Coordinates of C-alpha atoms and ligand atoms in Angstrom, one line a residue:
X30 CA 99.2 21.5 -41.6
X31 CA 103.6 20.8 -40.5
X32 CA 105.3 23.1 -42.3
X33 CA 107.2 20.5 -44.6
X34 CA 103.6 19.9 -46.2
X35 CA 103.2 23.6 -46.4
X36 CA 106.7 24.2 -47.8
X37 CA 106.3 21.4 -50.2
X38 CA 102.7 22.5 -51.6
X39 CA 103.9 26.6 -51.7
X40 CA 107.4 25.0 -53.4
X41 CA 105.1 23.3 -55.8
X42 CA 102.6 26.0 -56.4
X43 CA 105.1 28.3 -57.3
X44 CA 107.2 25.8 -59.7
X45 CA 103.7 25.0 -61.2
X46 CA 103.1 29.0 -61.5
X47 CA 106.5 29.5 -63.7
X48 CA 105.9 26.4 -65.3
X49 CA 102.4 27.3 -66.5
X50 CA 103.8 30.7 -67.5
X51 CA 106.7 29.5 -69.6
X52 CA 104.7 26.4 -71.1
X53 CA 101.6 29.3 -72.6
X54 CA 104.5 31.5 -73.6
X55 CA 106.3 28.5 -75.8
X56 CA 102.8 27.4 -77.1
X57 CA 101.8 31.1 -78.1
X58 CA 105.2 31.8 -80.1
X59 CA 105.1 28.7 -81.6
X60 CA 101.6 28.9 -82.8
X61 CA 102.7 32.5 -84.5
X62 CA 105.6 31.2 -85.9
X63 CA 103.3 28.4 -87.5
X64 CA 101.3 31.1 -89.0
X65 CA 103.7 33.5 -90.0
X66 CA 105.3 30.8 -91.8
X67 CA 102.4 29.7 -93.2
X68 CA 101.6 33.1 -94.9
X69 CA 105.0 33.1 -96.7
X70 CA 104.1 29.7 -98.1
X71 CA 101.0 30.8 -99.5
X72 CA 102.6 33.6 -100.8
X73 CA 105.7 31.0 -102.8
X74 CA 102.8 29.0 -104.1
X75 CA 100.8 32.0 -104.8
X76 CA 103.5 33.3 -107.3
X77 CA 105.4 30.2 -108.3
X78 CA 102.0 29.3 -109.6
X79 CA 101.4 32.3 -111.6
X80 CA 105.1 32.0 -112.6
X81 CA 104.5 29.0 -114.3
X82 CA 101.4 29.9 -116.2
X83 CA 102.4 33.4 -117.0
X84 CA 105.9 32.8 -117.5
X85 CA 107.0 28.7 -118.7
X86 CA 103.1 29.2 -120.2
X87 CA 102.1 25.6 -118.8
X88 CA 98.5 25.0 -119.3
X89 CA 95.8 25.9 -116.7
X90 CA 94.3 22.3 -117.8
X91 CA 97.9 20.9 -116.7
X92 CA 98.3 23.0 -113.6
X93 CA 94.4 21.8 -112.3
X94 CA 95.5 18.2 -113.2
X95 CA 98.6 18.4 -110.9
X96 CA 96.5 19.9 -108.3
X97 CA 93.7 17.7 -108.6
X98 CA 96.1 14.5 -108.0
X99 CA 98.2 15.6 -105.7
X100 CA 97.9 13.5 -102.5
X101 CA 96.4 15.9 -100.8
X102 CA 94.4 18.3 -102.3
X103 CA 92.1 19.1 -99.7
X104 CA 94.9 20.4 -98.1
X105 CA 96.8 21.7 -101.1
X106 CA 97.1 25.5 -101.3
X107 CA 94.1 26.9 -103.7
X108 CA 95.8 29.6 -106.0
X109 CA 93.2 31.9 -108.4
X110 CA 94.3 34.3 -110.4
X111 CA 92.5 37.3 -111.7
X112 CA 92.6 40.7 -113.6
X113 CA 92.5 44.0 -111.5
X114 CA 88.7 44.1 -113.0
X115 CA 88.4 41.0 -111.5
X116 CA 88.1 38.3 -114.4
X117 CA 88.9 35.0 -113.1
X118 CA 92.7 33.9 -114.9
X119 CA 92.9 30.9 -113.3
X120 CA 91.7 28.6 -110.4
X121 CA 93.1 25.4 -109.3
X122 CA 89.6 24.2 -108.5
X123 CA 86.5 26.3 -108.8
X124 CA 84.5 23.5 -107.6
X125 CA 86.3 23.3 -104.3
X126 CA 86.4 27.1 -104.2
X127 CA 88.3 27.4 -100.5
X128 CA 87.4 31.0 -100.4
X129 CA 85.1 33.1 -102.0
X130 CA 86.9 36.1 -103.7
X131 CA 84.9 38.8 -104.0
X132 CA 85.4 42.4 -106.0
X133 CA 85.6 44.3 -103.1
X134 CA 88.2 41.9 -101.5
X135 CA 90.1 42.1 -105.4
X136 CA 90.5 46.1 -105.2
X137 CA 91.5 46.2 -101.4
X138 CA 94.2 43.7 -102.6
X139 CA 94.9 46.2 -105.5
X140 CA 94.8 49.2 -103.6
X141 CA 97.0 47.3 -100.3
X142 CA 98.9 45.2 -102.8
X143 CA 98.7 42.3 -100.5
X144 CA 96.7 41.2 -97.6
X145 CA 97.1 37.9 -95.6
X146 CA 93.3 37.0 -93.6
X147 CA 92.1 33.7 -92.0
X148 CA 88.7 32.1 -91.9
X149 CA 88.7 29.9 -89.2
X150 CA 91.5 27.3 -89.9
X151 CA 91.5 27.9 -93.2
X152 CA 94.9 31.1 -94.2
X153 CA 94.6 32.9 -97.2
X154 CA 96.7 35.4 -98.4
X155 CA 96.0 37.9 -101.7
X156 CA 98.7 39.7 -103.6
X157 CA 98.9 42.1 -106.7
X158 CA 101.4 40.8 -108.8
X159 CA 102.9 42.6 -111.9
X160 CA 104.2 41.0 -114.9
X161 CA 105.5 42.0 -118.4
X162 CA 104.0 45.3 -116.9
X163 CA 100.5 44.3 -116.0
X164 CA 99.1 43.9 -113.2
X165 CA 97.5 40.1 -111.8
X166 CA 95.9 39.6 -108.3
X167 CA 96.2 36.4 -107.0
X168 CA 95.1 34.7 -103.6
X169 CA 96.0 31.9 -102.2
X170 CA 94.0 29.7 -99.7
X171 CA 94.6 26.0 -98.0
X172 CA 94.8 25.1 -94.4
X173 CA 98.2 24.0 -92.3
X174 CA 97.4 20.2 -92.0
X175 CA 100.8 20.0 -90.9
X176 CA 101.7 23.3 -88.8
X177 CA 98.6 22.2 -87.0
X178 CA 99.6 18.3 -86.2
X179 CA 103.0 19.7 -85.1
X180 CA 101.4 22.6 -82.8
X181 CA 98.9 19.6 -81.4
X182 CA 102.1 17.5 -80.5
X183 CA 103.6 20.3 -78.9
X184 CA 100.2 21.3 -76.7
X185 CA 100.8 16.8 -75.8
X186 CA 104.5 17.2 -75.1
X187 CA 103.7 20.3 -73.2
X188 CA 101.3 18.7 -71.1
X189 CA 103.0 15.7 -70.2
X190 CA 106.1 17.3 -69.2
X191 CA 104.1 20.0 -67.2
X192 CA 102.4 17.0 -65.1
X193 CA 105.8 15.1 -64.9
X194 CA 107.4 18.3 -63.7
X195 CA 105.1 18.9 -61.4
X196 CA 104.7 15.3 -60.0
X197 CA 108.7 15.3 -59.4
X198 CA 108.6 18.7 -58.0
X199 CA 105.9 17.5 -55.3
X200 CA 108.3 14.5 -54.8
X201 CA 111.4 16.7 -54.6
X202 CA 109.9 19.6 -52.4
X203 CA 108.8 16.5 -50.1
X204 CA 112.3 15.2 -49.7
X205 CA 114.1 18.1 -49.3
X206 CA 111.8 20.4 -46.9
X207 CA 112.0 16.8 -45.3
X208 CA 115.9 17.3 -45.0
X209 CA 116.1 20.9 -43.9
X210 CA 113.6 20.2 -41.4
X211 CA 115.3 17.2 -40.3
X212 CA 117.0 19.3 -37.4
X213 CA 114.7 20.4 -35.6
X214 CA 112.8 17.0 -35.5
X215 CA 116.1 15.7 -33.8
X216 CA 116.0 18.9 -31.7
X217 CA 112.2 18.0 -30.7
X218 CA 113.0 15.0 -29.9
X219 CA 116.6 15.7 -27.9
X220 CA 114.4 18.4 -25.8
X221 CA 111.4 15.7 -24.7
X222 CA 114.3 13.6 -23.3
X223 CA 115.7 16.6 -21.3
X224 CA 113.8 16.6 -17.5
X225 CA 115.2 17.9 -14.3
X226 CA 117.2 15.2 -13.9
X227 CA 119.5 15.5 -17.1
X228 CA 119.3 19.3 -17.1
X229 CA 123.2 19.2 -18.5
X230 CA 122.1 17.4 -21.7
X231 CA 122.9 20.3 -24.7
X232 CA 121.4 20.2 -28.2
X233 CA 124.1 19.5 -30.8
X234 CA 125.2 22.7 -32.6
X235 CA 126.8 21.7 -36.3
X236 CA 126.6 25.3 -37.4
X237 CA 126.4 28.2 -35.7
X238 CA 126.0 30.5 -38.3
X239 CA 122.7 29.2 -39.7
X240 CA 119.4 29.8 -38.4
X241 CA 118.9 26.1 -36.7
X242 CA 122.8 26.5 -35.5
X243 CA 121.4 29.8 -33.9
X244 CA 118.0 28.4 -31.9
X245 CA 120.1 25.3 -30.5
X246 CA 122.5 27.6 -28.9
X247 CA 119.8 30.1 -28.1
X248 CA 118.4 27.0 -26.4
X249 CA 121.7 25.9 -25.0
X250 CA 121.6 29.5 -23.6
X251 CA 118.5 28.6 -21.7
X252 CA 119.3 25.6 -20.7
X253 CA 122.5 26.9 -19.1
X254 CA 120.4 29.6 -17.1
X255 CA 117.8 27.1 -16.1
X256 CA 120.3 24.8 -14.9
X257 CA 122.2 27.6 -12.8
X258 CA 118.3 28.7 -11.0
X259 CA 117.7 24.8 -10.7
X260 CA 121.6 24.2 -8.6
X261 CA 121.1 27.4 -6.8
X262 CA 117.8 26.4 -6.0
X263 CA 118.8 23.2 -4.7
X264 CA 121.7 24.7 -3.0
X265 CA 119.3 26.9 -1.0
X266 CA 117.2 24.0 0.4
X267 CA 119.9 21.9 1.7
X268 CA 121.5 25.5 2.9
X269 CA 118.7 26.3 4.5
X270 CA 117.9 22.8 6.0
X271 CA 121.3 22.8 7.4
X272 CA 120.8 26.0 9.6
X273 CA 117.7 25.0 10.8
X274 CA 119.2 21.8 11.7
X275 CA 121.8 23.1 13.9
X276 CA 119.9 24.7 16.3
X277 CA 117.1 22.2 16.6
X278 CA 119.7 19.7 17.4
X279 CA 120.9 21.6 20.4
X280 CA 117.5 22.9 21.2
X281 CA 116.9 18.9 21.5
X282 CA 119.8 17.6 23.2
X283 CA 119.3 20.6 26.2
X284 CA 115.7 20.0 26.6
X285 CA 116.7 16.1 26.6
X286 CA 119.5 16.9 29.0
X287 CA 116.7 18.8 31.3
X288 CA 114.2 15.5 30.9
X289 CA 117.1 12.9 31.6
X290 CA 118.6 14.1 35.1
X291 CA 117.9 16.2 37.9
X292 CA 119.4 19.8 38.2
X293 CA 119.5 22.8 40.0
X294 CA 117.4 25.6 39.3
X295 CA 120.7 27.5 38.5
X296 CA 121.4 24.9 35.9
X297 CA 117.9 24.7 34.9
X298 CA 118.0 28.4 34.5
X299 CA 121.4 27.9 32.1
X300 CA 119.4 25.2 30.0
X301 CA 116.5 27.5 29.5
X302 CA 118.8 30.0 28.5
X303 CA 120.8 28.2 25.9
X304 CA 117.3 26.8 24.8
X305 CA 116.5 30.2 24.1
X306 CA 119.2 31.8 22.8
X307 CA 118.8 28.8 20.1
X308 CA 115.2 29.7 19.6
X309 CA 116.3 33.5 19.0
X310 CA 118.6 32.0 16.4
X311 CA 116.0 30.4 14.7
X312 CA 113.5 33.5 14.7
X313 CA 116.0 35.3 12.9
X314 CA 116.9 33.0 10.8
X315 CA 113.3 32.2 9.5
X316 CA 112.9 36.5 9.3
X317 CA 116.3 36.3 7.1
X318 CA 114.7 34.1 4.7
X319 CA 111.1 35.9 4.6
X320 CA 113.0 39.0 3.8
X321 CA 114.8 36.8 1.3
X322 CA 111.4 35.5 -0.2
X323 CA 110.4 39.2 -0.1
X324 CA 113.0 40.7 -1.9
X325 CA 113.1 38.2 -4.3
X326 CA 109.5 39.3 -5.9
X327 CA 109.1 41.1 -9.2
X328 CA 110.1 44.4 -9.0
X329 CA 106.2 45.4 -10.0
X330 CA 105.1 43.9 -7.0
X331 CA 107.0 45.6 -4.6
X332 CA 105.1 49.2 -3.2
X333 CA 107.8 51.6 -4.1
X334 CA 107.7 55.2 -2.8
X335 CA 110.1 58.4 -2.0
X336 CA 111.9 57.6 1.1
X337 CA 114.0 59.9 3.1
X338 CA 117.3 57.7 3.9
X339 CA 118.5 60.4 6.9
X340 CA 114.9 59.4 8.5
X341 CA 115.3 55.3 7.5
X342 CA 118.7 55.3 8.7
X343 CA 118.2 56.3 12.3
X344 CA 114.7 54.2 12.3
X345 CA 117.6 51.4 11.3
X346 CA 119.9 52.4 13.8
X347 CA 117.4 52.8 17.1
X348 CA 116.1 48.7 15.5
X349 CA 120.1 47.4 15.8
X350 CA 120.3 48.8 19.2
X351 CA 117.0 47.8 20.9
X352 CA 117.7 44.2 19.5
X353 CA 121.7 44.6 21.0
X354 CA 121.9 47.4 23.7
X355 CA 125.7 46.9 23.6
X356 CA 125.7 48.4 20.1
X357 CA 127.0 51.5 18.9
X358 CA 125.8 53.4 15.3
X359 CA 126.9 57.0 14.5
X360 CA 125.2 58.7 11.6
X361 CA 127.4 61.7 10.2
X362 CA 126.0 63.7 7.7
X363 CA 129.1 65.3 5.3
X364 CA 126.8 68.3 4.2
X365 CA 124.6 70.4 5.2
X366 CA 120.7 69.0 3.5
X367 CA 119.7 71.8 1.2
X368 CA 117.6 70.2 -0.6
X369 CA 114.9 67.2 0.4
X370 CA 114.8 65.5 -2.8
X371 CA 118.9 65.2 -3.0
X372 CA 118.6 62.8 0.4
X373 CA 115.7 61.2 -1.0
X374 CA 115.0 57.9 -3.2
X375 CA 112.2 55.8 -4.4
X376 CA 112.6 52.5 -2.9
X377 CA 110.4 50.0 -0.3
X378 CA 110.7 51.4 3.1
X379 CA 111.0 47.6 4.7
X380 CA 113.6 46.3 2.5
X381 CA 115.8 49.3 2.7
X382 CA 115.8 49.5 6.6
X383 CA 116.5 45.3 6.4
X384 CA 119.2 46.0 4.4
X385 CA 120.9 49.1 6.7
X386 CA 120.3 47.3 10.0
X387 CA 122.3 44.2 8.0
X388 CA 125.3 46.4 7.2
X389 CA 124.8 48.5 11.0
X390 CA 124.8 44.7 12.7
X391 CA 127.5 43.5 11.0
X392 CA 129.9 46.5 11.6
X393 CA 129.3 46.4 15.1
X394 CA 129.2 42.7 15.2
X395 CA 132.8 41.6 13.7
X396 CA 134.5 45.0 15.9
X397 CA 135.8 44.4 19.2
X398 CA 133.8 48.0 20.4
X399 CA 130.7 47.0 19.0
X400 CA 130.8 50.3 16.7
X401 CA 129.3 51.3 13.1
X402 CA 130.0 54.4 11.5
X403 CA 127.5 55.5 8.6
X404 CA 128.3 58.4 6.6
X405 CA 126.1 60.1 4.3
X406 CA 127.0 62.0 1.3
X407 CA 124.2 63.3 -1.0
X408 CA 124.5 64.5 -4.6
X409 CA 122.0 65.7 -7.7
X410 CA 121.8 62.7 -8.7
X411 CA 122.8 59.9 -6.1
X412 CA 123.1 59.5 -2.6
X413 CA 126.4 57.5 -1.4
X414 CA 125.9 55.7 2.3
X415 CA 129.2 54.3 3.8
X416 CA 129.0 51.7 6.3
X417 CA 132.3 51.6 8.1
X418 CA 133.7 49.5 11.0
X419 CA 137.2 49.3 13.0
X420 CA 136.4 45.5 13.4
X421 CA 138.5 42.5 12.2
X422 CA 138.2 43.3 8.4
X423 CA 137.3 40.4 5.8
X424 CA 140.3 38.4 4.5
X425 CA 140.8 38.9 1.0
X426 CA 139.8 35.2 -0.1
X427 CA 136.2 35.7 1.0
X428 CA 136.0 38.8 -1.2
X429 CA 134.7 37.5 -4.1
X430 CA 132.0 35.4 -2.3
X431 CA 130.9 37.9 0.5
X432 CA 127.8 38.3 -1.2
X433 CA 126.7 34.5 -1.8
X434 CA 123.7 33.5 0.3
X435 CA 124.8 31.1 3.2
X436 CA 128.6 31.9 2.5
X437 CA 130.3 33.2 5.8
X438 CA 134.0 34.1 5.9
X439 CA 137.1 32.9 7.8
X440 CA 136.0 35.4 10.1
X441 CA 133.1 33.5 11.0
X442 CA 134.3 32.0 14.9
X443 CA 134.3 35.6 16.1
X444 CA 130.6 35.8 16.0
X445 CA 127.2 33.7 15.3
X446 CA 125.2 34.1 12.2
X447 CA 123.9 32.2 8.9
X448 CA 125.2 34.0 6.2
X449 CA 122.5 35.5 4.5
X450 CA 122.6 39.0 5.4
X451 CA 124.5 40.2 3.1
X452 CA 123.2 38.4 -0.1
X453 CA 119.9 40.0 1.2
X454 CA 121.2 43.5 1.4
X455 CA 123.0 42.8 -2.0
X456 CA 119.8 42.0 -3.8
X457 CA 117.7 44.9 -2.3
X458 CA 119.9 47.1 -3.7
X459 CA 120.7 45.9 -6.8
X460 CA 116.8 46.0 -6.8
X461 CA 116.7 49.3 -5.7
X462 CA 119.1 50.5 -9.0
X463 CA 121.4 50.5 -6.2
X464 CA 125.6 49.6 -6.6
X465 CA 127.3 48.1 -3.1
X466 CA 131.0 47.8 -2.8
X467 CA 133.4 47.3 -0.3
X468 CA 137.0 47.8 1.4
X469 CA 138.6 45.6 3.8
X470 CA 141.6 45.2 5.5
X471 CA 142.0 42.7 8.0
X472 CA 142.3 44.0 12.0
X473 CA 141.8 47.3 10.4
X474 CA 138.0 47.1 9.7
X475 CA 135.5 47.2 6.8
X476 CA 133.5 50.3 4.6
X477 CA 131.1 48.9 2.4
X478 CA 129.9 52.0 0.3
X479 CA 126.1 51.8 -1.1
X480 CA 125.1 54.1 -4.0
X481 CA 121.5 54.8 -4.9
X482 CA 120.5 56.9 -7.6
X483 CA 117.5 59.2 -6.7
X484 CA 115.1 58.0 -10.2
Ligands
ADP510 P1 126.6 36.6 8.9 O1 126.9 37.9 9.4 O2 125.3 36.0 9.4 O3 127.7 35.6 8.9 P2 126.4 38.0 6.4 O4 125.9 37.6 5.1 O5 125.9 39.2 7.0 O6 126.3 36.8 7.3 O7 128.0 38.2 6.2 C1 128.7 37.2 5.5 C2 130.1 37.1 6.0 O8 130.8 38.4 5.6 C3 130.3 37.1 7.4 O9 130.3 35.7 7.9 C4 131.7 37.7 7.6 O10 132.7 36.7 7.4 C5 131.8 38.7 6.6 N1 131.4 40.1 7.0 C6 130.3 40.8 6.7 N2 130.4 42.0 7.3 C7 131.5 42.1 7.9 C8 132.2 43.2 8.6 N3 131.7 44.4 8.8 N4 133.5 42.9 9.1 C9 134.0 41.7 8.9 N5 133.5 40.7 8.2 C10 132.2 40.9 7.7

C-alpha cells in the first residue's frame, strides 16, 4: 500500500472516529432533551386539566368531548384523576385506558408526590395534587408523536451528513496527502535521471527547514561525496596510466633503438641498462599502488598488533639502504626506553615500515648527502617520530598539496619518482590514529613529524 493511500484511509478513519463520536453524543442529548421535555408537558396537561375541572368546574362530559375530537387523540395526553383511596375523578377515556393505574402505583404517587415512568414509547407521569386543601392524584399518559418524528429526522440528517463527511474527507485526504507527497515523487523521479554521467545534477531544495527540504540536501550531501570518490577515482586511472606510460614508451623506443641498428656491446650494455633502470621504475611503481590498494582496505580488515617502532624503524632503515647503498639513516633515540609499552603501538607491521622507508627515501633522496635523520621521542601516551633532512626543502606552494596522490613538487627535476609516496604514508597513518606534519624551508631541508598514539 503507498503511503498517500495509507495517509488518506488513517486521515479518514480517524475523522470518521470523531465524527461517529460527536454524531452519538448529539443524538443521545437530544433524545433526553425530547424526554425531559416531554415529562413537563405531561405534567402542564396533567394539572391544567384538573384546573379546569376542579377549579372553572367544566364538565367531565365536556372535557372527554374535547378529547375525544381532538385531531389526534391517539396521541393526545390521557389525564385521570383520582382520590388518594383511589376512586377514579376523572378519565379522558377509560375505554382507551393508555395505562393501567393501579393502587399500589396511586400511594407510591402519594407517598413520592410525583413519579414520571415509560412503557415502551408510551411517557407517563403521576402527581399528587392539592387543592382547596385536598389532596387529588393524577397521571398523565400519551406518546411524543412529534418529539419522535423530529428525533427520526435528526438520526436521517445525521446520517447523511456523516456519509457526506466522510466521502469528502476520503476525497480531501486523497488530494492533499497527494500534495505533500508531491515532493518526493519529483525527487524520485529527479534521482532515476541522475547516472554517472550527470553526477553534478542536485535535487531542488525549496525549504530547508522542513523535513523534505532536509532529505534533498542530506541527498545533495551524498551526492557531493559521491561525486568527489567518482573524480578522484577517475583522476587516479588516468594518473596512474600516465606513469606507466612513460616508462613503457622509453622501455619501447631503447629496445626499438637495439632492433633498428647495429651497436657495440658497450652501447648495447647502456641500452640494457636504461631498459632496466625503466623496468625498476615500473616495479616500484606497481609496489606503490599495491601498497596504495592495501592501505586503502577497511580498517577491520587490516591484522593490527603491538609493534615496537625502535625495532620497525631500523628494519626500515637496513630496507632504504640495501635498495640505495649510497644512503644514509640515523636513528637517535632522545630518551633513555624505560618502559616497552611507551615505544610501542598497535598498528600493521607492513604498512608502517612502507610508510617510514617513504619518509627515510625521501629525506635522503631530495639532500645533496643522501642523509635522513629520525628522531624518536616517546611519551605515556604517544610516540612522536621526526623525519628530518638537510636537503633542498619543499617550496611553500606545494605545501598544501604535498600529500595528494601523483602530486610532485617544483622540486621534482632533482630526482625521479611518481608521487605517491607520500599520499601513501599520509593514509597509513591517518589509519593508524596517527597525525603527520611538516616543516620546510627551502635549501635548508625538511622534518616531517609523525605522532601515534599508543591505543
Ligand atoms: P616522489 O618522491 O615520488 O616525488 P612523494 O609523494 O614521496 O613522491 O613526494 C611528493 C613530493 O613531495 C616530491 O615530489 C617532492 O616535491 C616533495 N618532497 C617529499 N619529501 C621531500 C623532502 N624530504 N625534501 C624535499 N621535497 C620533498
Amino acid at each position: 500500500m503507498t503511503i498517500r493511500s495509507k495517509l488518506t484511509y488513517l486521515f479518514t478513519l480517524l475523522f470518521a472516529a470523531l465524527l461517529l463520536v460527536f454524531a452519538i453524543f448529539i443524538y443521545i442529548s437530544s433524545a433526553e432533551t425530547r424526554k425531559d421535555e416531554y415529562y413537563k408537558r405531561l405534567r402542564e396537561q396533567a394539572i391544567t386539566k384538573a384546573n379546569l375541572l376542579l377549579d372553572a368546574k367544566v364538565a367531565p362530559e365536556v372535557l372527554q368531548l374535547i378529547y375525544k375530537n381532538s385531531p389526534n387523540a391517539l396521541f393526545q395526553e390521557e389525564v385521570a384523576i383520582y382520590d388518594t383511596a383511589f376512586n377514579l375523578l376523572y378519565h379522558d377515556a377509560v375505554q382507551i385506558d393508555k395505562i393501567k393505574e393501579t393502587r399500589g402505583m396511586v400511594q407510591e404517587i402519594v407517598q413520592q408526590k410525583e413519579i414520571e415512568f415509560s412503557q415502551g414509547k408510551l411517557q407517563a407521569v403521576g402527581i399528587l395534587y392539592n387543592h382547596n386543601g385536598f389532596n387529588y392524584v393524577i397521571t398523565a399518559a400519551a406518546i411524543d408523536e412529534y418529539g419522535f418524528t423530529k428525533l427520526r429526522n435528526l438520526q436521517y440528517s445525521l446520517l447523511i451528513s456523516f456519509c457526506s463527511a466522510i466521502l469528502l474527507t476520503v476525497f480531501t485526504g486523497y488530494f492533499f496527502s497527494q500534495k505533500a507527497l508531491t515532493p518526493v515523487a519529483d525527487m524520485v523521479d529527479k534521482v532515476n535521471e541522475i547516472t554517472a554521467t550527470n553526477l553534478d545534477s542536485r535535487l531542488a531544495v525549496k525549504n530547508e527547514k522542513d523535513e523534505m527540504g532536509e532529505l534533498a540536501t542530506t541527498f545533495n550531501s551524498m551526492l557531493n561525496r559521491l561525486e568527489s570518490s567518482f573524480d578522484a577515482q577517475k583522476d587516479f586511472v588516468s594518473n596512474v596510466s600516465h606513469e606507466l606510460r612513460t616508462p613503457l614508451a622509453a622501455i619501447i623506443a631503447e629496445l626499438e633503438l637495439a632492433r633498428d641498428k647495429e651497436h657495440s656491446s658497450e652501447e648495447y650494455q647502456q641500452i640494457i641498462n636504461r631498459t632496466l633502470n625503466d623496468a625498476r621504475r615500473l616495479v616500484k611503481l606497481s609496489n606503490g599502488l599495491l601498497d596504495m590498494a592495501k592501505a586503502s582496505y577497511d580498517q577491520s580488515e587490516i591484522a593490527m598488533r603491538e609493534i615496537r617502532l625502535d625495532e620497525l624503524l631500523l628494519d626500515a632503515r637496513d630496507a632504504v639502504i640495501k635498495a640505495n647503498p649510497a644512503y644514509r639513516v640515523n636513528i637517535i633515540f632522545e630518551q633513555e626506553i624505560e618502559n616497552d609499552d611507551y615505544i610501542s603501538v598497535k598498528g600493521n607491521e607492513y604498512l608502517l615500515k612502507v610508510a617510514f622507508i617513504n619518509l627515510m627515501e625521501n629525506g635522503c633522496k631530495f639532500s645533496y648527502n643522501n642523509q635522513s635523520n629520525v628522531a624518536i621521542t616517546y611519551f605515556k601516551d604517544k610516540v612522536i617520530l621526526r623525519f628530518s633532512d638537510t636537503g633542498i626543502g619543499i617550496p611553500s606552494t606545494d605545501l598544501a598539496h604535498i600529500f595528494q596522490s601523483f602530486y610532485r613538487g617544483g622540486n621534482r627535476q632533482f630526482t625521479e619518482g611518481h608521487g605517491i609516496g607520500l599520499s601513501l604514508t599520509h593514509k597509513i597513518v591517518t589509519q593508524h590514529k596517527g597525525t603527520i606534519d611538516l616543516v620546510s624551508e627551502v635549501n635548508t631541508g625538511t622534518t616531517f613529524t609523525v605522532e601515534f598514539p599508543h591505543v
